[in-house]
XYZ file of C-alpha atoms in Angstrom:
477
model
C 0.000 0.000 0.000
C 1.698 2.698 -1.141
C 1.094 6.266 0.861
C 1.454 10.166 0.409
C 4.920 11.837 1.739
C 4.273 11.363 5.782
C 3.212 14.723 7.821
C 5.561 15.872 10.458
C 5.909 13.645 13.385
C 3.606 14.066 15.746
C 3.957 13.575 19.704
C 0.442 11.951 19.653
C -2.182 10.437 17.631
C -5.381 9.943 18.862
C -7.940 8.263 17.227
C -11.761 9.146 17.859
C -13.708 12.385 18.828
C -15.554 11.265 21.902
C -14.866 11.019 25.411
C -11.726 8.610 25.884
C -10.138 10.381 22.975
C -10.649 14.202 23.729
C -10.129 13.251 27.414
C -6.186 11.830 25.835
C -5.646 14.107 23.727
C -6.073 17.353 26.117
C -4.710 15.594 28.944
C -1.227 15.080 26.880
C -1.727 18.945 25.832
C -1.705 19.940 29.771
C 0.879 17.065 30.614
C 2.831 18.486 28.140
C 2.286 22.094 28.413
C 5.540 24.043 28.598
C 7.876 21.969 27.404
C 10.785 24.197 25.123
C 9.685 22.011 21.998
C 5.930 22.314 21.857
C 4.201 19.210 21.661
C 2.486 17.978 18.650
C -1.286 16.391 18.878
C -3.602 14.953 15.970
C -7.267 14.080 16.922
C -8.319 11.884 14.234
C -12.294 11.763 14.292
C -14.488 9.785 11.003
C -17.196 12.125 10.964
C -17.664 15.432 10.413
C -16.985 18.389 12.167
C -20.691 18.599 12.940
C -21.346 14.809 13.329
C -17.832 14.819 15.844
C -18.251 12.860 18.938
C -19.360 9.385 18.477
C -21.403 8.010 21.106
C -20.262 10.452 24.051
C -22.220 13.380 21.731
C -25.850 11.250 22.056
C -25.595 9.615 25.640
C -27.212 11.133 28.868
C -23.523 10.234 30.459
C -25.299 8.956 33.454
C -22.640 8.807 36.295
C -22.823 6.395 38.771
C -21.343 8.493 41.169
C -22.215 9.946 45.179
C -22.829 13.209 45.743
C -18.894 13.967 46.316
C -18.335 12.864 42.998
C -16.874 8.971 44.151
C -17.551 6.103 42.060
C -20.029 3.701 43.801
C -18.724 1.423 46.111
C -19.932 -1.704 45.347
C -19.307 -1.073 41.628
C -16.342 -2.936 40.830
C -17.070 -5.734 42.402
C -20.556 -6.060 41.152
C -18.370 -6.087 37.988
C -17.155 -9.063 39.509
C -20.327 -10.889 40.274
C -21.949 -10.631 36.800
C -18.815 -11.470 35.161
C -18.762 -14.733 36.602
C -14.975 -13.711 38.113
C -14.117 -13.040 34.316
C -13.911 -9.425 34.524
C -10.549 -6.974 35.354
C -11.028 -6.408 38.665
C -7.791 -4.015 38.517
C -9.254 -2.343 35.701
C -12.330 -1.580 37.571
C -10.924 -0.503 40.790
C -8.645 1.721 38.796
C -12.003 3.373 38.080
C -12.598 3.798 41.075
C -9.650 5.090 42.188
C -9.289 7.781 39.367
C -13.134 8.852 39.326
C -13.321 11.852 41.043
C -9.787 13.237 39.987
C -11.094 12.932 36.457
C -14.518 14.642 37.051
C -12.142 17.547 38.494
C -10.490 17.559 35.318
C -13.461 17.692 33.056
C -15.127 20.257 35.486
C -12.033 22.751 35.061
C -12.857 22.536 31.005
C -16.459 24.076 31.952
C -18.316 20.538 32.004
C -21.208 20.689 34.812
C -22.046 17.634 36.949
C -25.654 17.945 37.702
C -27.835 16.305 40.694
C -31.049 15.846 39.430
C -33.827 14.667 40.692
C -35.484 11.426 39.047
C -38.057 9.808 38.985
C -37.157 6.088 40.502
C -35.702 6.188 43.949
C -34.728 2.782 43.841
C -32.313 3.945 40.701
C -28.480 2.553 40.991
C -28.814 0.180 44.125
C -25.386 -0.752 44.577
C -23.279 -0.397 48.118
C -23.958 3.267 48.193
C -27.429 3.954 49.388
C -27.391 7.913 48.886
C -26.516 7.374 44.631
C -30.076 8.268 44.482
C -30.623 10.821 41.983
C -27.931 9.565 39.392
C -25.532 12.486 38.023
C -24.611 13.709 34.642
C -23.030 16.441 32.631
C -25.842 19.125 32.427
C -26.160 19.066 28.849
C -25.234 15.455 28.454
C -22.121 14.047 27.095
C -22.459 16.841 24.388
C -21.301 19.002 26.967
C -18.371 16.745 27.383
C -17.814 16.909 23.613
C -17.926 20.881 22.945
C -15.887 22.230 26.191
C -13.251 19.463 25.703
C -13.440 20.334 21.789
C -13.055 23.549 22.219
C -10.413 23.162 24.486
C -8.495 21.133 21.688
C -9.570 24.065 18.800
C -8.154 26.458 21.412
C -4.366 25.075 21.359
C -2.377 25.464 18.420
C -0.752 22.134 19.436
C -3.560 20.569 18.156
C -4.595 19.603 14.855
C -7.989 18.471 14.192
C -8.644 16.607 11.062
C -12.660 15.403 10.177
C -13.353 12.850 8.231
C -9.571 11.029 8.560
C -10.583 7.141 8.486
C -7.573 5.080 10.525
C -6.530 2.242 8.032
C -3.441 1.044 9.681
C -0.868 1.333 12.068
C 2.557 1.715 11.648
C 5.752 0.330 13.007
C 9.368 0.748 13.523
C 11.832 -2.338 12.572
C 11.685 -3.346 16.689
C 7.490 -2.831 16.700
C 7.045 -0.115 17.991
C 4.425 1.731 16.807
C 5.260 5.036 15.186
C 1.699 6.314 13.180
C -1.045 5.362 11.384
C -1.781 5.326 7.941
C -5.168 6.945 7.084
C -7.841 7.498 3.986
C -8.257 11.522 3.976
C -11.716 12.938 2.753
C -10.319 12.899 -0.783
C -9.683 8.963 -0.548
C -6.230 9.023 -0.945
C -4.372 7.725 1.409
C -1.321 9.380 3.716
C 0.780 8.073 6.650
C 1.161 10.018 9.928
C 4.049 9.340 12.162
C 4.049 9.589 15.520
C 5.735 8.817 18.629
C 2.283 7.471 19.963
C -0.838 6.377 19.380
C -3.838 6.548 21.596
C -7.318 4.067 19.672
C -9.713 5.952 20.851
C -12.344 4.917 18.413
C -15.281 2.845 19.763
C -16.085 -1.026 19.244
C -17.774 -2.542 16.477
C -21.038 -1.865 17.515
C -21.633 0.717 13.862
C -19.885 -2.632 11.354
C -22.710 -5.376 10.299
C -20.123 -7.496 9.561
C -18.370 -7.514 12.564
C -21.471 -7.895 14.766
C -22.398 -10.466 12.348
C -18.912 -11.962 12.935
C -19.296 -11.793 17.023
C -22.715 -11.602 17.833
C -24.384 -13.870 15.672
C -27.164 -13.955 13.364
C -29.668 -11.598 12.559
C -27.429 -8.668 13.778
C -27.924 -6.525 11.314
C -31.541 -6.137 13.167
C -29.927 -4.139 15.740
C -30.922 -0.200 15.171
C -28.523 2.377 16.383
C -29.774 3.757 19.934
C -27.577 7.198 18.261
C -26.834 8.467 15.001
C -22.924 8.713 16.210
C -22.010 5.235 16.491
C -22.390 4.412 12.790
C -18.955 5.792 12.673
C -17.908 2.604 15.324
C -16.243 0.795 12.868
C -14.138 -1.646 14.408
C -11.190 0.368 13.525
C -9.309 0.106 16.582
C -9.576 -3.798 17.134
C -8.549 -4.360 13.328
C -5.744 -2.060 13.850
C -4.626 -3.983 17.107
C -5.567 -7.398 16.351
C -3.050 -7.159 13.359
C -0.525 -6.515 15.210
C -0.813 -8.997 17.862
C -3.248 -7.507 20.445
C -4.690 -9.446 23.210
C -8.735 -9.503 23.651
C -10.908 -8.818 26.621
C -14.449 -8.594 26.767
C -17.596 -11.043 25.676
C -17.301 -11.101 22.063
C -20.726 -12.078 21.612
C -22.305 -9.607 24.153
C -23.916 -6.476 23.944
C -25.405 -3.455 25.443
C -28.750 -3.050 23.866
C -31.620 -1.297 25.444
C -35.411 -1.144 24.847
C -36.098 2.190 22.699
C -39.573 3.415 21.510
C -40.283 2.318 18.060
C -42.568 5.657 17.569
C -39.713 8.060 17.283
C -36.347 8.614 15.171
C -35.011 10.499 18.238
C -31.453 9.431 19.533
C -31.584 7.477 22.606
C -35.528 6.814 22.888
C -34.981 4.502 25.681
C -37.641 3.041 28.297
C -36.343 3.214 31.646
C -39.041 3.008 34.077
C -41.112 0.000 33.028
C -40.189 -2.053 36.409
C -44.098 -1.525 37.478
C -45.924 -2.568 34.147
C -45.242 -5.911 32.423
C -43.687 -6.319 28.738
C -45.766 -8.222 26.106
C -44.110 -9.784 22.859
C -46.016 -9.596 19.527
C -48.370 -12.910 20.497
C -49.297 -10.734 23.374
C -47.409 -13.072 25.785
C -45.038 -11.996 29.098
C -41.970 -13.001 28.398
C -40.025 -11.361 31.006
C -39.514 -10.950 35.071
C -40.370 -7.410 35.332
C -39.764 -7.257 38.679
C -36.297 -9.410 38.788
C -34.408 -5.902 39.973
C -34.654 -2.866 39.656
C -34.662 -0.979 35.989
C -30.722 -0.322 35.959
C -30.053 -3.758 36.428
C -32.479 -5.114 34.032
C -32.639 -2.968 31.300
C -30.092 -4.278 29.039
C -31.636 -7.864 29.739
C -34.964 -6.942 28.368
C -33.566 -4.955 25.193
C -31.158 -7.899 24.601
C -33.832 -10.901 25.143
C -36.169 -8.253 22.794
C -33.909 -8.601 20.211
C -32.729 -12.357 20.460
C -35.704 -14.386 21.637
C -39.214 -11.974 20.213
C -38.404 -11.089 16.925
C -37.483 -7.105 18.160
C -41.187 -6.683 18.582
C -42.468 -5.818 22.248
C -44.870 -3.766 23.818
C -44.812 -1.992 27.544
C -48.481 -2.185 29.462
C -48.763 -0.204 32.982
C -52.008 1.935 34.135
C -52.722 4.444 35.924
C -51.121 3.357 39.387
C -47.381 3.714 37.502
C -49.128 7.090 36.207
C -49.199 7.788 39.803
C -45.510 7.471 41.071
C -44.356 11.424 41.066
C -42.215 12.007 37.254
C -42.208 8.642 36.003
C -42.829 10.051 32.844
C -39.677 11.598 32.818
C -38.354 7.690 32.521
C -39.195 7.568 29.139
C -37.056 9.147 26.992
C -39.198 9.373 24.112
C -40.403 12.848 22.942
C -43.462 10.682 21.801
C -45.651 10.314 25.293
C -47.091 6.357 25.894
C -50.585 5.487 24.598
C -53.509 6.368 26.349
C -56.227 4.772 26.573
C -59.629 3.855 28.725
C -59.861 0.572 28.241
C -57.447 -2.228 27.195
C -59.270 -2.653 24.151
C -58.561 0.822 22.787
C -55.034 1.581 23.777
C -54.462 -2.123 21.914
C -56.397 -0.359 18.622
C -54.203 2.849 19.347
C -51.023 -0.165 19.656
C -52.219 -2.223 16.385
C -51.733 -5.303 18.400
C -54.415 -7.888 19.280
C -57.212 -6.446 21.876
C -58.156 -10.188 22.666
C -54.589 -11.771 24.007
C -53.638 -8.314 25.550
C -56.924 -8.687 27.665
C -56.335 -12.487 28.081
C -52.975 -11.999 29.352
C -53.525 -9.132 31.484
C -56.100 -10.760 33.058
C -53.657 -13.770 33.667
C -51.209 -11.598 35.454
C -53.675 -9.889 37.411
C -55.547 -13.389 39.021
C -51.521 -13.734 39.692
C -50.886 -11.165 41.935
C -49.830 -12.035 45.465
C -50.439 -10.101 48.755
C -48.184 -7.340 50.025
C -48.037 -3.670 49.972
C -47.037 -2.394 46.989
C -43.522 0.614 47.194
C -42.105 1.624 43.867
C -39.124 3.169 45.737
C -37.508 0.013 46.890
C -37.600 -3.970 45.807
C -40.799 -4.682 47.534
C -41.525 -8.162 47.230
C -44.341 -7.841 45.885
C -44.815 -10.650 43.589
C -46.667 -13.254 41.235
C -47.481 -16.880 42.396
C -48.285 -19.556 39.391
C -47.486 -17.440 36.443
C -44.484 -17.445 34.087
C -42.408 -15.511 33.929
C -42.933 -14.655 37.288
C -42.867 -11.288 38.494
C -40.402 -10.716 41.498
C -41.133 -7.024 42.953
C -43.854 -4.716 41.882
C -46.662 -7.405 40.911
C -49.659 -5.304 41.001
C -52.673 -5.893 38.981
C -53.593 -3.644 35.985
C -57.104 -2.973 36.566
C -57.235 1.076 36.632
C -57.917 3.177 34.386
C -55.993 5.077 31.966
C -54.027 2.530 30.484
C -50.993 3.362 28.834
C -48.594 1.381 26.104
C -45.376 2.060 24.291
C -44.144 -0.573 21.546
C -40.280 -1.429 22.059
C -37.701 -2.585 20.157
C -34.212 -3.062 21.004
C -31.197 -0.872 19.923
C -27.697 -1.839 20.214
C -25.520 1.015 22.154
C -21.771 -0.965 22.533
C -20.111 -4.090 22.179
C -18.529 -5.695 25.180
C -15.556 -7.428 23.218
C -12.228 -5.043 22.711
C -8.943 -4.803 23.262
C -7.199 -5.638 26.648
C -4.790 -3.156 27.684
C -2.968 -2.452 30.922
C -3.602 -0.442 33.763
C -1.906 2.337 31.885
C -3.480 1.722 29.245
C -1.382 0.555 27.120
C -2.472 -2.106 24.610
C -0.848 -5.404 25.769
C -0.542 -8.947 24.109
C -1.821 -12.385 25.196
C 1.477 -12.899 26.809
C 0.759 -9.201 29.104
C 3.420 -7.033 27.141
C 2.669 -3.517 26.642
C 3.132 -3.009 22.974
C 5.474 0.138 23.008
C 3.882 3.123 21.888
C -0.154 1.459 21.367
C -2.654 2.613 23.795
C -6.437 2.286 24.116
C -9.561 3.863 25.727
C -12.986 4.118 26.012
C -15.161 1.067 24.332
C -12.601 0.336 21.828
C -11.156 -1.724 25.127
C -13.039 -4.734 25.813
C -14.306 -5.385 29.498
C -17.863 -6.616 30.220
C -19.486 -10.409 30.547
C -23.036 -10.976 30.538
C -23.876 -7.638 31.906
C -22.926 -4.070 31.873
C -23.513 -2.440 35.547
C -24.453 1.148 33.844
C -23.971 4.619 34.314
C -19.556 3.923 34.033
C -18.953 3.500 29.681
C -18.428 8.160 29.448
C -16.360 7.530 32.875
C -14.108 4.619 32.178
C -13.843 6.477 28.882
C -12.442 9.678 30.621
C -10.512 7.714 32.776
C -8.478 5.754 30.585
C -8.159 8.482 28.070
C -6.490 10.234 30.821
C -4.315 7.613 32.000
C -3.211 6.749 28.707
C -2.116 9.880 27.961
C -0.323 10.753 31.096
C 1.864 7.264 30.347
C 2.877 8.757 27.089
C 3.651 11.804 28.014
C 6.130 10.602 31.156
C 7.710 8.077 28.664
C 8.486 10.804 26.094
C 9.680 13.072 29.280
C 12.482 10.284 29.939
């Protein structure tokens, strides 16, 4: 492959627009500020200057996070438990470690983190009992894109170049990596050289193929929860894999999440359906509501949605879930739920069958067992002779309005990535740090069988960080 005459050297490369990679890339500008020889930084980024951001631009950027700005508790090790033991542990504690130096750092660049109240008190159980309302940028993780952004536009260190695809890395005759060759708007093709390189690009969540590939059939199915991640190529774990990367992560696992089918909005996503019951398109239950609460559970109903009922659901509460103070505001739809008198009519309003909704409905009521029913806590309130059973919440729908939102499920990451150090530093199987090859953010594989939410925009920050800090000290020696 032959290339254009390589740019000046650069001090870093950092691949990808969002979170991990503007948190490297202007961490590397301040670790390096001062230095007699200014330091050189490229942010590569696929999209355009008005699509920048990836992911990070479309999320909420929940934080799972106290209200001094610590990581919760129980988080890594809840890790841990779901992973079956498979998980980092290192990596996660790192997390922890880092969390609220890093939310300094983006606060000092003009991001806000915002307390707000929401709607479900029993949000983010974990081994901190006061999480309760979660945190976020106010503004979302746009706000992390444009003050971080702007930071980087700001420094004539940095160069900036839109829609730059990554095609390959580059080494020296001992492997080390020293740039990346890359496809320029034009299509040609032009090798950078650096003296590192920070994959800051995403997984493969935005490649068919890939999914295909990973996460089996019927993958191409899978809607994008955000316009953003079509750019999530799979760029970085090509890159790596070709030159020897390890792996970490459950290949075949996703995040996915239920989103309202209704709307083209980014990030349409049902959150507080713990105290209705989900109905597939033969108007059957297929799902323990009630196992835990929403932020444990979410991702397991989006991903069984998608693998087991054909991406076809539909969400049926009434009007005691109308009841519990905001709820509404756990629907993140700018298309409000069906309404509806009867069962009958919201189904017409649904286009789904009036007669099994009813039938089914009626089942799960005649199921309900005793006990006081508390939206703000697991209450035990549950089904007897039914299946699925519902574990917490079981109370009958039997008051008017009704109310209905059809589901689907959208894929937001994929679990499987490259394994890198606690450095971040891209590592083989054998645990050697290939020199001059780091990674951050979701290009980095982590997660089995579940993601315990509100930590992908940190663990992004935070390894973006850390990964940049490593370079710079090296290149200080």
């Amino acid at each position: 492959m032959s290339a254009s005459t390589p740019a000046a050297p650069y001090d870093l490369i950092v691949i990808g627009f969002g979170a991990a990679g503007l948190s490297a890339a202007l961490s590397f500008a301040e670790a390096t500020e001062g230095r007699e020889d200014p330091a050189r930084i490229a942010v590569l980024e696929r999209a355009t200057k008005e699509g920048r951001g990836g992911a990070t631009r479309w999320t909420g950027a929940f934080l799972r996070i106290t209200q001094d700005k610590q990581l919760d508790t129980d988080w890594a090790e809840h890790v841990g438990r779901v992973s079956g033991g498979l998980a980092d542990l290192e990596y996660c504690r790192t997390v922890e470690r880092e969390t609220h130096q890093t939310l300094t750092f983006v606060e000092k660049h003009g991001v806000e983190i915002a307390f707000e109240d929401f709607p479900l008190p029993h949000t983010f159980v974990g081994g901190t009992p006061s999480m309760a309302p979660p945190a976020s940028p106010r503004g979302g993780g746009a706000s992390i894109v444009e003050h971080l952004g702007a930071a980087l536009e700001n420094d004539p260190r940095v160069e900036i170049r839109y829609e730059t695809e990554a095609l390959r890395l580059s080494t020296s005759d001992d492997g080390t990596v020293d740039g990346v060759l890359v496809r320029t708007a034009d299509g040609r093709i032009q090798r950078l050289t650096g003296r590192a390189v920070v994959l800051a690009c995403g997984g493969f969540e935005g490649n068919t193929e890939m999914l295909t590939r990973y996460v089996g059939d019927r993958a191409c199915d899978l809607p994008l929860i955000a316009p953003g991640i079509a750019n999530n190529r799979g760029d970085a774990l090509r890159m790596a894999l070709e030159l020897g990367a390890d792996t970490a992560g459950q290949f075949d696992g996703i995040h996915a999440e239920p989103v309202d089918t209704r709307t083209g909005k980014a990030d349409s996503v049902l959150y507080g359906f713990s105290t209705g019951i989900f109905v597939n398109s033969r108007m059957r239950r297929f799902f323990d509501e009630g196992m835990d609460t929403w932020d444990n559970t979410f991702e397991h109903v989006g991903y069984e949605i998608w693998k087991n009922q054909d991406q076809e659901a539909y969400w049926i509460a009434d009007a005691k879930t109308l009841a519990i103070p905001g709820i509404m505001n756990s629907l993140l739809s700018d298309v409000p739920p069906e309404q509806a008198d009867t069962l009958e009519e919201l189904a017409g309003k649904l286009g789904i069958d009036a007669e099994g909704l009813e039938k089914t409905v009626a089942e799960f009521n005649a199921a309900v067992g005793p006990g006081e029913f508390d939206p703000t806590r697991r209450d035990g309130k549950s089904t007897v002779g039914v299946t699925p059973q519902k574990s917490n919440w079981a109370t009958p729908l039997d008051t008017a309005p009704f109310i209905g939102v059809p589901v689907t499920a959208a894929v937001c990451f994929t679990y499987g990535g490259i394994r890198t150090d606690l450095d971040g530093r891209v590592v083989t199987p054998s645990g050697v740090a290939i020199p001059g090859l780091y990674a951050a953010g979701e290009a980095t594989g982590l997660f089995y069988h579940a993601y315990p939410p509100a930590t992908s925009v940190l663990r992004s920050l935070i390894f973006g960080r850390l990964a940049a800090h490593h370079a710079a000290a090296q290149q200080s020696v």
